Short mmCIF file of C-alpha atoms in Angstrom, two decimals:
data_model
loop_
_atom_site.label_atom_id
_atom_site.label_comp_id
_atom_site.label_asym_id
_atom_site.label_seq_id
_atom_site.Cartn_x
_atom_site.Cartn_y
_atom_site.Cartn_z
CA MET A 48 73.72 8.04 98.69
CA ALA A 49 73.86 8.20 102.44
CA ASP A 50 71.71 10.50 104.50
CA ASP A 51 69.44 9.76 107.45
CA GLU A 52 66.77 12.04 106.05
CA GLU A 53 64.49 9.88 103.50
CA LEU A 54 63.22 13.25 101.99
CA ILE A 55 66.73 14.36 101.07
CA ARG A 56 67.63 10.99 99.58
CA THR A 57 64.48 10.85 97.51
CA GLY A 58 64.97 14.52 96.17
CA PHE A 59 68.50 14.03 95.37
CA ARG A 60 67.79 10.64 93.79
CA LEU A 61 65.22 12.36 91.45
CA ILE A 62 67.59 15.07 90.58
CA LEU A 63 70.45 12.79 89.59
CA THR A 64 68.41 10.18 87.70
CA SER A 65 66.73 13.09 85.72
CA ARG A 66 70.22 14.25 84.65
CA GLY A 67 71.46 10.83 83.59
CA ILE A 68 73.34 9.79 86.76
CA GLU A 69 72.43 6.20 88.09
CA VAL A 70 71.77 5.93 91.89
CA VAL A 71 72.78 2.38 92.65
CA GLY A 72 71.87 2.41 96.41
CA GLU A 73 70.96 4.46 99.55
CA ALA A 74 71.91 4.30 103.18
CA ALA A 75 70.19 5.94 106.26
CA ASP A 76 73.19 5.79 108.57
CA GLY A 77 77.10 5.60 108.46
CA LEU A 78 77.25 1.96 109.09
CA GLN A 79 74.90 1.03 106.16
CA ALA A 80 76.67 3.50 104.02
CA VAL A 81 79.97 1.54 104.56
CA ALA A 82 78.22 -1.80 103.88
CA GLU A 83 76.48 -0.66 100.86
CA ALA A 84 79.69 0.97 99.30
CA GLU A 85 81.61 -2.17 99.86
CA ARG A 86 78.67 -4.21 98.30
CA LEU A 87 77.99 -2.03 95.33
CA ARG A 88 81.46 -0.49 94.82
CA PRO A 89 79.96 2.86 93.37
CA ASP A 90 81.96 5.54 91.41
CA VAL A 91 80.79 8.32 93.84
CA VAL A 92 79.23 8.32 97.33
CA LEU A 93 77.18 11.25 98.47
CA MET A 94 77.78 11.20 102.18
CA ASP A 95 75.96 13.30 104.97
CA ILE A 96 78.30 14.32 107.78
CA ARG A 97 75.91 14.10 110.73
CA MET A 98 74.25 10.59 110.70
CA PRO A 99 73.43 8.13 113.48
CA ASP A 100 75.53 5.08 114.44
CA LEU A 101 78.56 6.36 112.50
CA ASP A 102 79.24 9.90 111.38
CA GLY A 103 79.84 10.75 107.72
CA LEU A 104 83.48 11.55 108.37
CA GLU A 105 84.39 8.20 109.80
CA ALA A 106 82.20 6.38 107.38
CA ALA A 107 84.04 8.19 104.39
CA LYS A 108 87.45 6.96 105.87
CA ARG A 109 86.17 3.42 105.84
CA VAL A 110 84.65 3.58 102.39
CA LEU A 111 87.88 4.95 100.92
CA ARG A 112 89.88 2.26 102.66
CA LEU A 113 87.47 -0.50 101.41
CA VAL A 114 86.82 0.89 97.90
CA PRO A 115 89.85 2.83 97.01
CA ARG A 116 88.63 4.11 93.68
CA CYS A 117 85.44 5.44 94.97
CA ARG A 118 85.16 9.27 95.33
CA VAL A 119 83.36 10.73 98.29
CA LEU A 120 81.41 13.97 98.07
CA MET A 121 80.38 15.31 101.46
CA LEU A 122 76.89 16.84 102.37
CA THR A 123 75.86 19.07 105.22
CA THR A 124 73.35 21.60 106.15
CA PHE A 125 76.03 23.34 108.38
CA ASP A 126 78.03 26.03 106.57
CA LEU A 127 81.09 25.61 108.75
CA ASP A 128 84.61 25.60 107.40
CA ARG A 129 85.89 23.23 110.14
CA TYR A 130 83.72 20.42 108.50
CA VAL A 131 85.31 21.16 105.16
CA TYR A 132 88.84 20.70 106.57
CA ALA A 133 87.83 17.42 108.44
CA ALA A 134 86.03 16.09 105.28
CA LEU A 135 89.28 16.84 103.06
CA ALA A 136 91.60 15.27 105.67
CA ALA A 137 89.50 12.22 105.74
CA GLY A 138 90.06 11.67 102.13
CA ALA A 139 86.86 13.31 100.48
CA SER A 140 87.16 14.88 97.04
CA GLY A 141 84.43 17.56 97.69
CA PHE A 142 82.04 19.36 99.93
CA LEU A 143 78.40 20.45 99.36
CA LEU A 144 75.72 22.21 101.34
CA LYS A 145 72.28 20.50 101.09
CA ASP A 146 70.69 23.61 99.64
CA VAL A 147 72.82 23.28 96.37
CA THR A 148 71.10 23.69 93.19
CA ALA A 149 70.05 20.72 91.12
CA ALA A 150 72.46 21.62 88.26
CA HIS A 151 75.37 22.10 90.70
CA LEU A 152 74.71 18.80 92.48
CA ALA A 153 74.87 16.91 89.20
CA ALA A 154 77.86 18.80 87.97
CA ALA A 155 79.64 18.09 91.43
CA VAL A 156 79.04 14.33 91.07
CA ARG A 157 80.45 14.29 87.38
CA LEU A 158 83.42 16.49 88.47
CA VAL A 159 84.59 14.36 91.46
CA ASN A 160 84.00 11.23 89.28
CA THR A 161 86.69 12.64 86.82
CA GLY A 162 89.16 12.49 89.62
CA ASP A 163 89.20 16.21 90.26
CA ALA A 164 88.50 17.96 93.61
CA LEU A 165 85.23 20.04 93.99
CA LEU A 166 87.15 22.90 95.94
CA ALA A 167 89.45 25.22 94.05
CA PRO A 168 93.00 24.88 95.34
CA SER A 169 93.26 28.42 96.83
CA ILE A 170 90.01 27.95 98.77
CA THR A 171 91.18 24.56 100.05
CA ARG A 172 94.52 26.10 101.10
CA ARG A 173 92.80 28.89 103.05
CA LEU A 174 90.67 26.35 105.01
CA VAL A 175 93.50 23.96 105.74
CA GLU A 176 95.70 26.99 106.83
CA ARG A 177 93.03 28.53 108.97
CA TYR A 178 92.17 25.19 110.82
CA ALA A 179 95.54 23.62 110.90
CA ALA A 180 96.69 26.83 112.65
CA GLY A 181 93.75 26.64 115.17
CA GLN A 182 94.32 23.10 116.00
CA GLU A 183 97.97 23.58 116.52
CA ALA A 184 97.31 26.68 118.64
CA ASP A 185 94.72 24.91 120.89
CA PRO A 186 94.11 21.24 120.02
CA ALA A 187 91.47 21.01 122.71
CA GLN A 188 89.35 23.84 121.44
CA PRO A 189 86.01 22.44 120.10
CA ALA A 190 85.21 25.47 118.10
CA HIS A 191 88.01 24.50 115.53
CA ARG A 192 87.24 20.66 115.52
CA PRO A 193 84.19 18.48 115.01
CA ALA A 194 82.95 16.23 117.92
CA THR A 195 84.69 13.29 116.38
CA ALA A 196 88.05 14.87 116.12
CA ALA A 197 89.72 11.64 115.53
CA THR A 198 88.12 11.22 112.16
CA ALA A 199 90.06 14.49 110.97
CA ALA A 200 93.25 12.33 110.50
CA PRO A 201 94.14 11.31 106.95
CA PRO A 202 93.36 7.75 105.79
CA PRO A 203 96.25 5.16 106.07
CA ALA A 204 96.80 5.23 102.26
CA LEU A 205 97.95 8.76 102.48
CA HIS A 206 101.65 8.57 102.90
CA ARG A 207 103.22 11.19 104.90
CA ASP A 208 106.75 10.44 104.07
CA LEU A 209 107.90 12.76 101.19
CA ALA A 210 111.49 10.90 100.74
CA ALA A 211 109.96 9.28 97.49
CA LEU A 212 109.79 12.66 95.87
CA THR A 213 112.49 14.11 93.92
CA PRO A 214 113.63 17.80 94.92
CA ARG A 215 111.59 19.25 91.92
CA GLU A 216 108.54 17.21 92.90
CA ARG A 217 108.75 18.60 96.38
CA GLU A 218 109.01 22.03 95.13
CA VAL A 219 105.89 21.40 93.00
CA LEU A 220 103.84 19.91 96.01
CA ALA A 221 104.91 23.00 98.30
CA LEU A 222 103.48 25.35 95.49
CA MET A 223 100.27 23.31 95.19
CA GLY A 224 100.04 23.77 98.98
CA ARG A 225 99.96 27.52 98.55
CA GLY A 226 97.13 27.06 96.14
CA LEU A 227 98.84 27.70 92.70
CA SER A 228 97.23 26.35 89.64
CA ASN A 229 99.19 24.43 86.82
CA THR A 230 99.51 27.60 85.00
CA GLU A 231 100.83 29.53 88.03
CA LEU A 232 103.15 26.61 88.79
CA ALA A 233 104.58 26.73 85.30
CA ALA A 234 105.28 30.50 85.57
CA SER A 235 106.93 30.23 89.00
CA LEU A 236 109.21 27.21 87.97
CA THR A 237 109.81 28.36 84.35
CA LEU A 238 108.46 25.14 83.08
CA SER A 239 105.82 24.26 80.42
CA GLU A 240 102.34 23.18 81.52
CA ALA A 241 102.76 19.80 80.15
CA THR A 242 105.98 19.26 82.29
CA VAL A 243 104.11 20.60 85.37
CA LYS A 244 101.20 18.24 84.65
CA THR A 245 103.71 15.30 84.55
CA HIS A 246 105.08 16.27 87.98
CA VAL A 247 101.78 16.56 89.49
CA ALA A 248 100.75 13.08 88.32
CA ARG A 249 103.91 11.61 89.68
CA ILE A 250 103.30 13.27 92.98
CA PHE A 251 99.91 11.71 93.24
CA ALA A 252 101.09 8.43 92.33
CA LYS A 253 104.03 8.33 94.50
CA LEU A 254 102.05 9.59 97.57
CA ALA A 255 98.69 7.86 96.87
CA LEU A 256 96.99 11.21 96.52
CA ARG A 257 93.49 11.25 94.99
CA ASP A 258 93.53 14.88 94.02
CA ARG A 259 94.90 18.51 94.69
CA ALA A 260 92.68 18.81 97.67
CA GLN A 261 94.44 16.00 99.45
CA ALA A 262 97.79 17.45 98.13
CA VAL A 263 97.22 20.76 99.93
CA VAL A 264 96.19 18.96 103.08
CA LEU A 265 99.42 16.76 102.87
CA ALA A 266 101.64 19.64 102.23
CA TYR A 267 100.52 21.13 105.68
CA GLU A 268 100.52 18.07 107.53
CA THR A 269 104.06 17.22 106.50
CA GLY A 270 105.36 20.75 107.33
CA LEU A 271 106.23 21.39 103.71
CA VAL A 272 103.95 24.47 104.00
CA THR A 273 103.23 26.10 107.37
CA PRO A 274 100.02 27.98 108.44
CA GLY A 275 100.67 31.57 107.78
CA GLY A 276 104.08 31.01 106.30
CA ARG A 277 105.50 30.64 102.78
CA ALA A 278 106.39 27.51 100.88
CA VAL A 279 110.12 26.81 100.84
CA THR A 280 111.94 25.42 97.78
CA PRO A 281 114.44 22.38 98.40
CA GLY A 282 117.32 25.02 98.19
CA GLY A 283 115.62 26.80 101.18
CA ARG A 284 114.40 29.83 99.30
CA PRO A 285 110.95 31.01 100.22
CA VAL A 286 108.23 31.09 97.46
CA ALA A 287 105.52 33.74 97.62
CA PRO A 288 102.04 32.54 97.06
CA GLY A 289 101.07 33.02 93.35
CA GLY A 290 104.62 33.98 92.45
CA ALA A 291 108.13 32.81 91.71
CA ALA A 292 110.84 32.22 94.08
CA PRO A 293 112.94 35.27 94.59
CA GLY A 294 115.57 35.66 91.94
CA ARG A 295 113.67 33.39 89.48
CA ARG A 296 112.33 34.43 86.19
#
């Protein structure tokens, strides 16, 4: 658990331990967080965004590089969408405000520990689309980027080359980028949910993706889905968000 406020760390420790979640270590700044994560190799790191010496976004990138199986859950007092985008792009699996309820905090830690993302795909897509569009339109505009803009880049393990994917897998990734759930994917592609889950698992393995949140970010960064636009099938047909490609049943 990394936060420069001791009171926050103490409160969160009490909440988590009382709900059966072991807190193995604490850090008061970003550099200490990276060192402790490498030493302790926890399942989940609760990471504050604004910390001295090294901000939480850069610390998250370093932790994920050193401890690839770790999940990072970002914490902040600032309800600003741009931090959500930067955290997801840095490789985080979730995002929480510090005024979160005790039950929600514990549930969030357990959720990301299972390998899932804390944000719903549709919410993640909205955030990525909004801030990817803003950065493309005016990359120097600070209102759309955190102070350490370099930390918004994806970690090295996040492969941007989609050549490893089959045409069907690229189609599935494009639809995930538009926020479709597995059920909606199955309906759009006329596949069973079991088949869709297999495609999703293969996409994650081939591209070293941790969860659907990273899949959404990657779909935009590779141009598979464009801000404000529609996903396009390998055959060049547009796919409406939440629906099947034209002419498909």
